[in-house]
């Protein structure tokens, strides 16, 4: 069991909320969360539909381990068709709302249609209803969160919400939950706003039970917690420095994308690193970092809680930003920092606050700003386009101004909200967009970490580190160390990471557990919680099935295998410094082998044999 | 030796493992809303604080109960609800100055921490030792030790 076996279907056109049974045949094939919701999406929408039209659906989904005591078992995902990529989007978030949904008795909430007026969904266990969001529309996530808690007189209400950026049509808006956790990538928040759905407020008091074998489950959970505690990355590195533990490491190996990926090392990396977040700052003598924080059930607790120096130019006249809030993760620090050339820790922390407050994906935003800065430098954009803003690289004041504009979709912020691909197309320099399938890159330059080039090129949601994190092997030696500069063996590595990650996501667990856990640690937890036998092999088979399903959806949406590639800059312009000096990404040495390992044709099509094997 | 729950909020990450362990021990479900221990998040301050019954020596809840449904577990010193006697009048929830006795509308009884009979699940589940189960007469010993260490400064 472990599933509640119940889905809430919300028809936004009609304003109705209906309970229905979970399709257990699909749950057996796709487990839950990412996999299962993608199956529902693929079955229920036309992949060619307009992502921002009423025919798209938006699914909030938990996994069988969401809401249980399994470490990190609080994850939920938002699954829909992305307006940024036009492909399947699955954005995963921690915090507490996933577990709350499960406690309210729901595995999944499917939103369809479009509400005639702004609404929010209120869920209290079995009771679910749409209510007017007239007073919430036009408010930031933080404002709406406060209004909803007051209105319902319930401090224990958990809320997921979209910000003003999504209302304004920014194509990479997030769904933010619990103030500073986010289903961040691919514009899932934009889809939510397009449906006139401002927020989902949930209170669940039923508890999560239905564990198939409680004794075996608690034994597996406790063993798993011990493995996380004993591991250097999950037991020490992540709690102490968060994901920012990587800033100096990746920079050192010459894989730090810098200034729109022109360079591979950032001279200011140390100043915006996890280590720097611990140092007392000059202004007020306090460190940037106040404490680490855990999401629901997480015994790693990599989350950062930070402040900005009250005297810093970005906030000195804005007391509402003087308190603590969600601090910098590595991806945000890289995109807002290295990629724009800004080494001002306070400025990028403040911009990160804005990203949380108005639901902006900081990766896509930072990378789009970086592209705009290069367009400006090249003369393709002028101050006439930017409303008078002088877009230089390395300018903290410019970054801050652009974030404030993008948060509310005004001025040049409207252009930035299109994302790097559409921005560079609009201004006639498409080659300056550092994207795959229209989604901006994360923080690992594939010239210095070869496997990541293949992972990016083949990711089912465009450039992304969370679809196949070979950095674990190529940099950290997990599960075995591979040379980041060779391509041999990387096709197999990428496929293994992609399949395993799809399964981990679908269980309702956090991908960061896999720094310490192998599938041998995870499968017993799933097996004890769920009906049936969930062996390591079955988990990996489910992962591979999910990967093929996502690929199939994308192909049906109109994607071609030609798009399994990287920007010319990464394939032709060699790294100029560092250990990867002289290297480009040798994607062509990996891609054919990858297609063969996947059971796809040499031109990237899923073969009939592979379809039959996975029931696609 | 009698033991007491000792809470060091600075070590808490807000993960709610304690709430799940508590509800699982007492209700057989992972259900933070039925936990006897609660973790509070102070977002603006960037702090977390677990809070539960301190097992008062002279317990307001016990004195207020009109049906003697709150009794002392001789082994642990915990003030324990006797479900068979509790009539759900909620007077104890009003009497407790700390709010740590609460009504459970599903059962019609009140619930509070009973130290799990001497092996509290919250302390066992806490990944950061923010919750420990220590000598009831020496809950201050870690803080004392820290200050003692400070007093060494300058004497080396």
XYZ file of C-alpha atoms in Angstrom:
772
model
C 0.000 0.000 0.000
C 1.546 3.315 1.130
C -0.501 5.027 -1.554
C -3.760 6.543 -0.294
C -5.221 5.242 -3.566
C -7.154 8.440 -3.967
C -6.888 11.256 -6.475
C -8.529 14.653 -6.258
C -9.663 15.895 -9.665
C -10.311 19.631 -9.853
C -12.274 20.902 -12.831
C -11.459 24.589 -12.911
C -13.995 25.327 -15.664
C -16.883 23.911 -13.681
C -15.465 24.695 -10.241
C -15.854 21.127 -9.018
C -13.643 18.843 -6.902
C -14.148 15.112 -7.298
C -12.487 12.130 -5.628
C -11.520 9.159 -7.739
C -9.572 5.961 -7.252
C -5.884 5.835 -8.124
C -5.169 3.634 -11.119
C -3.247 0.873 -9.341
C -2.213 -0.847 -12.579
C -0.357 2.335 -13.488
C 1.026 2.644 -9.937
C 2.505 -0.841 -10.310
C 4.249 0.222 -13.508
C 5.225 3.780 -12.550
C 5.381 3.683 -8.708
C 4.198 7.234 -7.924
C 5.086 10.916 -8.081
C 7.097 11.765 -11.209
C 6.468 8.484 -13.036
C 2.823 8.027 -12.202
C 1.822 11.655 -12.780
C 3.623 11.624 -16.136
C 1.602 8.533 -17.060
C -1.616 10.366 -16.174
C -0.506 13.433 -18.137
C 0.490 11.383 -21.173
C -2.853 9.573 -21.140
C -5.007 12.637 -20.523
C -3.648 15.495 -22.632
C -2.739 15.971 -26.260
C 1.067 16.419 -26.157
C 0.678 19.044 -28.873
C -1.673 21.207 -26.800
C -0.894 24.819 -25.940
C 0.891 24.591 -22.565
C -0.752 27.818 -21.419
C -4.190 26.928 -22.777
C -7.063 25.227 -20.940
C -6.293 21.862 -22.556
C -3.084 21.453 -20.580
C -3.394 19.879 -17.137
C -1.354 20.447 -14.013
C -0.753 17.616 -11.576
C 0.530 17.900 -8.008
C 1.773 14.492 -7.025
C 3.251 12.600 -4.087
C 5.071 9.284 -3.954
C 4.339 6.230 -1.840
C 7.009 7.252 0.683
C 5.871 10.886 0.851
C 4.624 11.630 4.354
C 6.307 8.613 5.917
C 9.297 8.572 8.233
C 11.667 7.562 5.430
C 14.397 10.184 5.457
C 13.589 12.958 2.938
C 10.143 11.418 2.420
C 8.395 14.725 1.930
C 8.884 15.308 -1.759
C 6.170 16.234 -4.185
C 6.279 17.219 -7.846
C 4.336 19.424 -10.199
C 3.882 17.711 -13.560
C 2.515 19.443 -16.650
C 3.482 20.410 -20.190
C 6.113 23.144 -19.996
C 5.625 26.545 -21.610
C 9.405 27.018 -21.650
C 10.367 23.798 -23.433
C 7.068 22.585 -24.888
C 7.978 19.209 -23.373
C 6.974 17.294 -20.278
C 7.784 19.248 -17.113
C 8.277 17.639 -13.734
C 9.500 19.957 -11.012
C 10.258 18.464 -7.638
C 10.056 20.258 -4.307
C 10.604 19.530 -0.639
C 9.260 21.574 2.214
C 6.083 20.310 3.808
C 3.144 20.541 1.441
C 3.673 17.131 -0.189
C 3.429 15.375 3.152
C 0.400 17.521 4.040
C -1.402 16.426 0.843
C -0.733 12.840 1.775
C -1.923 13.450 5.351
C -5.112 14.870 3.886
C -5.597 11.570 2.092
C -4.565 12.377 -1.479
C -1.871 10.834 -3.662
C -2.403 13.382 -6.392
C -4.353 16.486 -7.355
C -5.146 16.921 -11.054
C -6.168 20.388 -12.216
C -7.884 20.694 -15.578
C -9.385 23.558 -17.560
C -9.174 27.179 -16.546
C -11.074 29.040 -13.852
C -13.127 31.985 -15.099
C -11.835 34.105 -12.194
C -8.777 33.739 -9.930
C -9.292 30.957 -7.387
C -7.379 28.954 -4.819
C -7.966 25.363 -3.780
C -8.631 24.748 -0.106
C -8.208 21.167 1.069
C -9.041 19.974 4.569
C -8.783 16.190 4.546
C -11.672 14.864 2.407
C -13.158 18.304 1.934
C -11.888 20.257 -1.055
C -13.262 23.400 -2.593
C -12.305 26.236 -4.891
C -12.550 29.689 -3.358
C -12.138 33.150 -4.774
C -8.580 34.438 -4.972
C -9.654 37.953 -5.886
C -7.778 39.295 -2.860
C -4.675 37.180 -3.591
C -4.175 37.932 -7.289
C -1.474 40.532 -7.779
C 0.154 39.607 -4.494
C 3.552 38.006 -4.035
C 3.831 34.444 -2.718
C 4.857 35.766 0.687
C 1.917 38.183 0.883
C -0.585 35.576 -0.294
C 0.804 33.065 2.207
C 0.221 35.496 5.066
C -3.282 36.410 3.892
C -4.304 32.742 3.628
C -2.962 31.834 7.066
C -4.862 34.746 8.588
C -8.049 34.091 6.653
C -8.216 30.447 7.726
C -6.960 31.138 11.264
C -4.744 28.107 10.911
C -0.985 28.433 11.415
C -0.583 24.772 10.413
C -1.986 25.290 6.918
C 0.562 24.393 4.206
C 0.520 26.523 1.094
C 1.830 26.305 -2.485
C 1.446 29.478 -4.467
C 2.484 31.329 -7.606
C 3.906 34.832 -7.564
C 3.486 37.927 -9.646
C 6.060 36.741 -12.206
C 3.779 33.840 -13.144
C 0.760 36.116 -13.377
C 2.784 38.321 -15.741
C 3.625 35.358 -17.961
C 7.306 34.810 -17.133
C 7.996 31.449 -18.805
C 10.144 30.037 -15.972
C 7.946 30.771 -12.980
C 7.961 28.329 -10.104
C 5.315 27.019 -7.744
C 6.636 28.036 -4.327
C 5.607 26.121 -1.220
C 6.247 26.823 2.457
C 7.646 30.286 1.562
C 10.979 29.186 0.202
C 10.863 25.737 -1.337
C 10.011 25.554 -5.011
C 8.943 23.313 -7.834
C 11.383 25.465 -9.653
C 12.085 24.539 -13.221
C 10.400 24.619 -16.634
C 7.689 27.155 -15.823
C 5.254 24.958 -13.924
C 4.150 28.088 -12.016
C 3.358 29.814 -15.295
C 0.970 26.997 -16.186
C -0.689 27.245 -12.774
C -1.219 30.994 -13.182
C -2.542 30.481 -16.729
C -5.351 28.475 -15.149
C -6.226 31.368 -12.815
C -5.143 29.132 -9.948
C -3.242 31.247 -7.430
C -2.669 28.843 -4.569
C -3.289 25.466 -3.020
C -3.797 25.477 0.755
C -3.815 22.101 2.473
C -4.434 20.829 5.970
C -4.238 17.091 6.533
C -4.809 15.382 9.863
C -5.565 11.826 8.784
C -2.001 10.573 8.928
C -0.111 8.309 6.583
C -0.503 4.630 7.228
C -1.181 1.655 5.017
C 2.430 0.530 5.359
C 2.528 -3.013 4.002
C 5.067 -4.322 6.531
C 5.538 -1.759 9.326
C 8.310 -3.630 11.142
C 10.382 -4.150 8.017
C 9.695 -0.563 7.020
C 10.977 0.939 10.263
C 14.039 -1.319 10.134
C 14.806 -0.195 6.573
C 14.134 3.458 7.433
C 16.425 3.376 10.458
C 19.162 1.606 8.498
C 18.828 4.248 5.779
C 19.046 7.099 8.281
C 22.237 5.605 9.671
C 23.819 5.390 6.215
C 23.028 9.077 5.597
C 24.440 10.067 9.001
C 27.682 8.125 8.456
C 28.359 9.433 4.938
C 30.745 12.368 4.546
C 28.570 14.186 1.993
C 25.122 13.690 3.534
C 26.342 13.565 7.147
C 28.746 16.503 7.086
C 29.217 18.354 3.782
C 25.552 19.085 3.011
C 24.426 20.001 6.556
C 27.421 22.324 6.986
C 27.652 23.997 3.585
C 24.481 22.936 1.772
C 24.806 22.274 -1.931
C 27.124 25.287 -1.883
C 29.810 22.822 -0.761
C 30.353 22.485 -4.525
C 31.185 26.098 -5.439
C 34.929 25.936 -4.826
C 35.190 22.292 -5.913
C 33.595 22.798 -9.327
C 35.433 26.070 -9.879
C 38.722 24.387 -9.090
C 38.190 21.741 -11.750
C 37.408 24.333 -14.407
C 33.764 23.411 -14.807
C 32.196 26.606 -13.453
C 30.154 28.196 -16.235
C 31.010 31.880 -16.079
C 29.632 34.961 -17.855
C 27.118 33.176 -20.036
C 29.396 30.135 -20.241
C 32.171 31.983 -22.070
C 34.590 31.029 -19.324
C 34.937 27.989 -17.101
C 36.366 29.487 -13.925
C 35.031 32.409 -11.887
C 37.530 34.628 -10.094
C 34.886 35.562 -7.513
C 33.762 31.999 -6.699
C 35.278 31.976 -3.216
C 33.353 35.122 -2.260
C 29.977 33.517 -3.007
C 30.834 29.984 -1.772
C 29.359 27.891 1.023
C 32.469 28.644 3.053
C 31.935 32.411 2.586
C 28.370 32.054 3.895
C 29.873 31.079 7.276
C 32.258 34.041 7.495
C 31.291 37.139 9.515
C 30.644 39.915 7.009
C 32.220 43.336 7.184
C 28.968 45.275 7.560
C 27.267 43.821 10.623
C 29.705 41.152 11.793
C 27.162 38.368 11.256
C 27.589 35.479 8.839
C 25.220 35.185 5.862
C 24.107 31.780 7.132
C 21.934 31.613 10.275
C 21.254 27.892 10.318
C 20.642 24.831 8.206
C 17.116 23.505 7.781
C 15.467 20.241 6.876
C 12.466 19.614 4.687
C 9.786 17.216 5.930
C 11.364 14.081 7.332
C 14.846 14.920 6.082
C 17.784 13.872 8.233
C 20.334 15.556 5.934
C 19.054 19.152 6.272
C 21.006 20.850 3.475
C 18.627 23.853 3.396
C 20.096 27.298 4.041
C 18.464 29.971 6.201
C 20.172 33.308 5.640
C 20.011 37.055 6.075
C 21.169 39.984 3.982
C 23.242 42.669 5.718
C 20.763 45.440 6.621
C 23.261 48.027 5.471
C 23.684 46.485 2.007
C 22.514 48.711 -0.860
C 19.932 46.159 -1.985
C 17.902 46.244 1.252
C 19.022 49.236 3.315
C 15.685 50.966 2.767
C 13.604 47.758 2.747
C 13.157 46.467 6.321
C 10.837 43.717 5.060
C 13.960 41.921 3.800
C 15.966 42.185 7.022
C 14.768 38.902 8.479
C 15.792 35.342 7.730
C 14.606 33.428 4.719
C 15.689 30.690 2.340
C 19.346 31.184 1.466
C 21.504 30.272 -1.494
C 21.698 26.827 -2.963
C 24.616 26.133 -5.268
C 22.529 26.408 -8.431
C 21.136 29.804 -7.458
C 24.531 31.078 -6.321
C 26.069 29.999 -9.612
C 23.361 31.363 -11.914
C 22.931 34.662 -10.090
C 26.662 34.913 -9.354
C 29.223 33.302 -11.645
C 27.088 33.323 -14.763
C 26.466 37.072 -14.474
C 29.943 37.744 -13.038
C 28.503 39.106 -9.778
C 30.524 38.210 -6.662
C 28.451 40.154 -4.123
C 27.073 37.562 -1.664
C 24.508 39.951 -0.144
C 23.205 40.986 -3.560
C 22.695 37.443 -4.800
C 21.127 36.412 -1.466
C 18.640 39.279 -1.832
C 17.898 38.312 -5.435
C 17.383 34.738 -4.256
C 14.826 36.070 -1.735
C 13.037 37.826 -4.612
C 13.030 34.593 -6.630
C 11.299 32.863 -3.711
C 8.960 35.742 -3.026
C 7.657 35.927 -6.582
C 8.303 32.406 -7.786
C 11.119 32.734 -10.299
C 13.463 29.878 -11.180
C 16.824 31.414 -10.213
C 18.713 29.158 -12.648
C 16.766 30.259 -15.718
C 16.615 33.853 -14.492
C 20.366 34.138 -13.828
C 21.217 32.444 -17.112
C 18.828 34.706 -19.016
C 20.374 37.781 -17.398
C 23.791 36.433 -18.420
C 22.595 36.083 -22.019
C 21.177 39.619 -21.911
C 24.487 40.932 -20.618
C 26.342 39.295 -23.489
C 23.756 40.575 -25.998
C 24.301 44.048 -24.567
C 28.055 43.733 -24.766
C 27.703 42.611 -28.398
C 25.520 45.623 -29.155
C 22.466 43.487 -29.987
C 20.630 45.065 -27.063
C 20.942 48.748 -26.221
C 19.712 50.972 -23.416
C 16.738 51.745 -25.655
C 15.610 48.136 -25.196
C 16.377 47.970 -21.487
C 14.634 51.127 -20.380
C 17.945 52.870 -19.810
C 19.657 50.133 -17.809
C 23.335 49.699 -18.679
C 23.659 45.897 -18.757
C 27.260 45.191 -17.867
C 28.576 41.855 -16.679
C 29.760 41.810 -13.042
C 27.240 44.481 -11.963
C 25.402 43.653 -8.718
C 23.206 46.762 -8.972
C 22.060 45.724 -12.454
C 21.287 42.178 -11.318
C 19.198 43.503 -8.427
C 17.285 45.911 -10.663
C 16.576 43.203 -13.242
C 15.311 40.794 -10.565
C 12.942 43.427 -9.206
C 11.571 44.017 -12.724
C 11.257 40.330 -13.614
C 9.466 39.589 -10.329
C 6.592 41.815 -11.387
C 6.970 41.465 -15.163
C 7.605 45.129 -15.887
C 9.939 46.944 -18.289
C 12.892 44.878 -19.501
C 11.803 42.263 -16.951
C 9.132 41.313 -19.464
C 11.846 40.447 -22.027
C 13.865 38.563 -19.418
C 10.769 36.530 -18.545
C 10.896 34.955 -22.017
C 14.010 32.999 -21.088
C 17.388 32.927 -22.770
C 16.291 31.148 -25.967
C 13.464 33.490 -26.918
C 15.462 36.538 -25.803
C 18.435 35.675 -28.015
C 16.095 34.842 -30.907
C 14.298 38.163 -30.497
C 17.537 40.123 -30.617
C 18.945 38.147 -33.538
C 21.757 36.235 -31.821
C 20.364 32.718 -31.196
C 23.868 31.295 -30.794
C 24.286 33.216 -27.514
C 21.527 31.264 -25.785
C 22.977 28.677 -23.419
C 20.060 26.272 -23.437
C 19.025 22.778 -24.415
C 15.459 22.449 -25.702
C 14.928 26.060 -24.586
C 15.801 25.427 -20.940
C 18.819 27.129 -19.387
C 21.856 25.194 -18.139
C 22.634 24.492 -14.521
C 26.013 24.912 -12.868
C 28.333 22.350 -14.449
C 30.225 23.146 -17.627
C 30.165 20.029 -19.795
C 33.593 20.801 -21.257
C 35.104 20.006 -17.850
C 32.609 17.250 -16.955
C 32.043 15.316 -20.190
C 29.238 13.038 -19.004
C 27.114 16.036 -18.082
C 27.116 17.092 -21.735
C 25.330 13.894 -22.671
C 23.061 14.195 -19.623
C 22.049 17.713 -20.689
C 21.589 16.843 -24.360
C 19.300 13.921 -23.584
C 17.442 15.248 -20.537
C 13.708 14.987 -20.992
C 13.093 18.455 -19.624
C 15.882 20.366 -21.353
C 19.173 21.319 -19.734
C 19.049 20.015 -16.195
C 21.383 18.507 -13.606
C 18.668 16.559 -11.790
C 17.864 14.154 -14.584
C 21.234 12.396 -14.547
C 23.778 13.735 -12.090
C 26.983 12.143 -13.309
C 28.817 14.835 -11.342
C 28.436 12.374 -8.470
C 30.729 9.916 -10.245
C 32.875 12.255 -12.327
C 33.654 14.669 -9.481
C 32.779 13.077 -6.150
C 33.511 9.414 -6.930
C 29.989 8.146 -6.167
C 29.471 5.248 -6.605
C 32.849 4.989 -8.380
C 35.210 7.675 -9.607
C 35.339 8.242 -13.329
C 37.592 10.695 -15.144
C 35.530 13.822 -15.947
C 37.577 14.499 -19.075
C 37.027 11.180 -20.836
C 33.932 10.191 -22.793
C 34.415 6.437 -22.668
C 31.830 4.729 -20.491
C 29.816 7.891 -20.025
C 26.829 6.757 -22.091
C 26.323 3.859 -19.734
C 26.862 6.112 -16.705
C 24.333 8.687 -17.899
C 21.697 6.067 -18.582
C 22.215 4.472 -15.159
C 21.859 7.814 -13.380
C 18.811 8.808 -15.431
C 16.953 5.584 -14.691
C 17.846 5.497 -10.996
C 16.887 9.132 -10.480
C 13.501 8.636 -12.140
C 12.817 5.821 -9.672
C 14.019 7.787 -6.630
C 11.869 10.775 -7.603
C 8.880 8.514 -8.100
C 9.209 7.031 -4.611
C 8.825 10.474 -3.047
C 12.440 10.666 -1.890
C 15.059 13.361 -2.451
C 17.752 12.845 -5.088
C 20.354 14.061 -2.586
C 20.019 10.813 -0.630
C 21.832 9.148 -3.513
C 25.123 10.722 -2.471
C 24.979 8.032 0.213
C 22.221 5.625 -0.725
C 22.374 3.155 -3.567
C 19.245 1.436 -4.833
C 20.115 -1.329 -2.320
C 19.270 1.138 0.459
C 16.162 2.540 -1.235
C 14.413 -0.543 -2.612
C 13.923 -2.153 0.840
C 12.128 0.974 2.067
C 9.809 0.996 -0.951
C 9.377 -2.779 -0.752
C 8.336 -2.700 2.915
C 5.956 0.206 2.386
C 4.260 -0.915 -0.838
C 2.276 -3.932 -1.961
C 4.179 -6.376 -4.103
C 7.887 -6.957 -4.467
C 9.985 -3.883 -5.126
C 13.439 -5.206 -5.798
C 16.430 -3.190 -6.979
C 15.873 -4.557 -10.489
C 12.209 -3.595 -10.492
C 13.018 -0.066 -9.313
C 15.525 0.342 -12.145
C 13.076 -1.113 -14.650
C 10.433 1.387 -13.485
C 12.997 4.164 -13.851
C 13.789 3.123 -17.399
C 10.081 2.829 -18.242
C 9.536 6.387 -16.962
C 12.438 7.661 -19.043
C 10.978 6.129 -22.191
C 7.493 7.429 -21.402
C 8.830 10.964 -21.006
C 10.759 10.643 -24.269
C 7.692 9.337 -26.027
C 5.591 12.244 -24.746
C 8.204 14.699 -25.990
C 8.383 13.085 -29.429
C 4.592 13.203 -29.676
C 4.777 16.881 -28.654
C 6.911 17.501 -31.736
C 10.455 17.214 -30.410
C 13.020 15.724 -32.769
C 16.217 13.871 -31.963
C 18.147 16.738 -33.597
C 17.418 18.617 -30.408
C 19.521 16.135 -28.405
C 22.436 18.521 -28.660
C 24.302 21.362 -26.982
C 24.917 24.988 -27.910
C 27.720 25.473 -30.414
C 29.812 27.261 -27.774
C 30.159 24.068 -25.753
C 30.838 21.884 -28.799
C 33.258 24.182 -30.649
C 34.827 26.756 -28.323
C 37.417 25.105 -26.121
C 37.717 25.860 -22.412
C 40.304 28.612 -22.042
C 41.720 27.859 -18.582
C 41.872 25.216 -15.876
C 42.165 21.437 -15.984
C 39.790 21.233 -18.983
C 41.758 23.798 -21.018
C 41.591 23.004 -24.706
C 38.556 20.746 -24.370
C 35.105 21.026 -25.874
C 32.270 18.645 -25.046
C 32.617 15.563 -27.237
C 28.936 14.782 -27.399
C 29.216 12.986 -30.741
C 31.475 10.389 -29.113
C 28.772 9.515 -26.566
C 25.378 10.007 -28.170
C 25.270 7.029 -30.604
C 26.303 4.614 -27.862
C 23.670 6.145 -25.580
C 20.897 5.627 -28.152
C 21.991 2.012 -28.558
C 22.026 1.388 -24.794
C 18.542 2.873 -24.569
C 17.247 0.512 -27.229
C 16.540 3.417 -29.549
C 17.315 3.600 -33.246
C 20.488 5.394 -34.432
C 18.305 8.424 -35.148
C 16.966 8.523 -31.586
C 13.550 6.931 -32.092
C 12.166 4.532 -29.490
C 12.075 1.185 -31.301
C 9.035 -1.084 -31.406
C 10.979 -3.632 -29.390
C 11.704 -1.135 -26.602
C 8.103 0.034 -26.631
C 6.916 -3.517 -26.208
C 9.395 -4.147 -23.401
C 8.081 -1.241 -21.330
C 4.475 -1.166 -22.461
C 4.766 2.290 -23.987
C 17.641 7.478 38.004
C 14.767 9.489 36.655
C 15.220 10.900 33.175
C 13.735 13.885 31.400
C 13.429 15.043 27.823
C 15.989 17.712 27.158
C 15.573 20.002 24.174
C 18.347 22.042 22.580
C 16.556 24.173 19.962
C 19.807 25.388 18.376
C 20.418 21.861 17.068
C 16.926 21.469 15.580
C 16.574 21.562 11.763
C 12.764 21.440 11.727
C 12.599 18.053 9.978
C 9.673 16.687 12.045
C 11.150 13.202 12.456
C 10.194 13.553 16.161
C 6.558 14.321 15.326
C 6.346 11.304 13.061
C 8.041 9.038 15.593
C 5.677 10.252 18.324
C 2.530 9.746 16.290
C 3.723 6.390 15.013
C 4.438 5.196 18.572
C 1.092 6.412 19.904
C -1.275 6.195 16.944
C 0.353 3.691 14.595
C 0.380 6.320 11.834
C 2.814 8.949 10.593
C 0.687 11.901 11.575
C 2.285 15.127 12.835
C -1.167 16.489 13.691
C -1.463 13.831 16.392
C 2.027 14.267 17.793
C 2.596 15.022 21.476
C 5.705 17.001 20.567
C 5.557 19.934 18.152
C 8.332 21.703 16.301
C 7.799 25.412 15.829
C 9.403 27.368 13.024
C 10.276 31.003 13.599
C 10.846 31.980 10.015
C 11.913 35.567 10.492
C 14.408 34.608 13.178
C 15.642 31.521 11.334
C 15.054 29.298 14.348
C 13.297 26.033 15.161
C 12.044 24.954 18.566
C 10.617 21.559 19.517
C 8.277 21.790 22.482
C 6.439 19.264 24.644
C 5.327 18.534 28.201
C 7.967 19.128 30.870
C 6.266 16.699 33.297
C 5.740 19.301 36.075
C 6.364 17.949 39.565
C 3.118 19.531 40.695
C 1.128 19.274 37.505
C -1.620 21.791 36.811
C -3.298 19.350 34.448
C -3.403 16.671 37.093
C -4.800 18.983 39.760
C -7.448 20.329 37.394
C -8.733 16.942 36.207
C -12.127 16.305 37.836
C -12.052 12.539 37.262
C -8.461 11.688 38.245
C -7.636 10.662 34.707
C -4.076 11.954 34.925
C -1.794 9.739 36.955
C 1.905 9.523 37.634
C 3.927 6.713 36.064
C 6.058 5.729 39.047
C 8.887 4.466 36.863
C 9.339 7.581 34.746
C 7.601 10.372 36.633
C 5.480 11.076 33.557
C 1.973 12.418 33.973
C -0.069 9.928 32.007
C -3.631 10.132 30.693
C -5.733 7.148 31.677
C -7.953 6.884 28.624
C -10.573 4.795 30.421
C -11.193 7.623 32.837
C -10.762 10.677 30.617
C -14.140 12.181 29.726
C -12.746 14.740 27.283
C -13.830 17.736 29.373
C -10.639 19.583 28.341
C -10.175 21.323 31.695
C -6.561 20.094 31.716
C -5.948 21.753 28.346
C -6.999 25.040 29.916
C -5.035 24.419 33.123
C -1.695 23.657 31.451
C 0.202 26.952 31.246
C 2.345 25.587 28.399
C -0.374 24.270 26.104
C 1.156 20.813 25.972
C -2.054 18.903 26.762
C -4.391 18.854 23.757
C -7.705 17.363 22.788
C -7.991 14.675 20.129
C -11.373 15.074 18.472
C -11.148 11.644 16.864
C -11.007 9.765 20.187
C -12.726 12.294 22.423
C -9.810 12.101 24.877
C -6.886 14.381 25.590
C -3.346 13.502 24.615
C -0.020 14.485 26.119
C 3.536 13.218 26.297
C 3.925 10.126 28.478
C 7.645 9.645 27.803
C 6.734 6.448 25.909
C 7.060 4.525 29.170
C 10.706 5.474 29.523
C 11.984 5.141 25.951
C 10.808 8.273 24.144
C 10.487 7.758 20.384
C 11.135 11.443 19.615
C 14.589 11.379 21.179
C 15.499 8.155 19.361
C 14.432 9.556 16.003
C 16.100 12.968 16.236
C 18.992 13.099 13.744
C 20.803 15.991 15.431
C 20.421 15.189 19.144
C 18.282 18.301 19.590
C 16.060 16.058 21.700
C 17.756 13.823 24.247
C 16.560 11.815 27.251
C 18.895 12.566 30.125
C 19.271 12.510 33.902
C 16.308 14.579 35.129
C 18.454 16.166 37.842
C 21.128 17.297 35.395
C 19.391 18.740 32.336
C 21.700 21.758 32.608
C 24.933 19.804 32.525
C 25.819 20.493 28.878
C 25.340 24.212 29.313
C 27.328 24.119 32.571
C 30.119 22.315 30.816
C 30.158 24.887 28.012
C 30.475 27.724 30.486
C 33.081 25.811 32.448
C 35.077 25.500 29.248
C 34.776 29.251 28.717
C 36.135 29.806 32.210
C 39.316 28.031 31.128
C 39.994 30.729 28.580
C 42.978 32.754 29.676
C 44.127 30.147 32.177
C 45.953 27.978 29.669
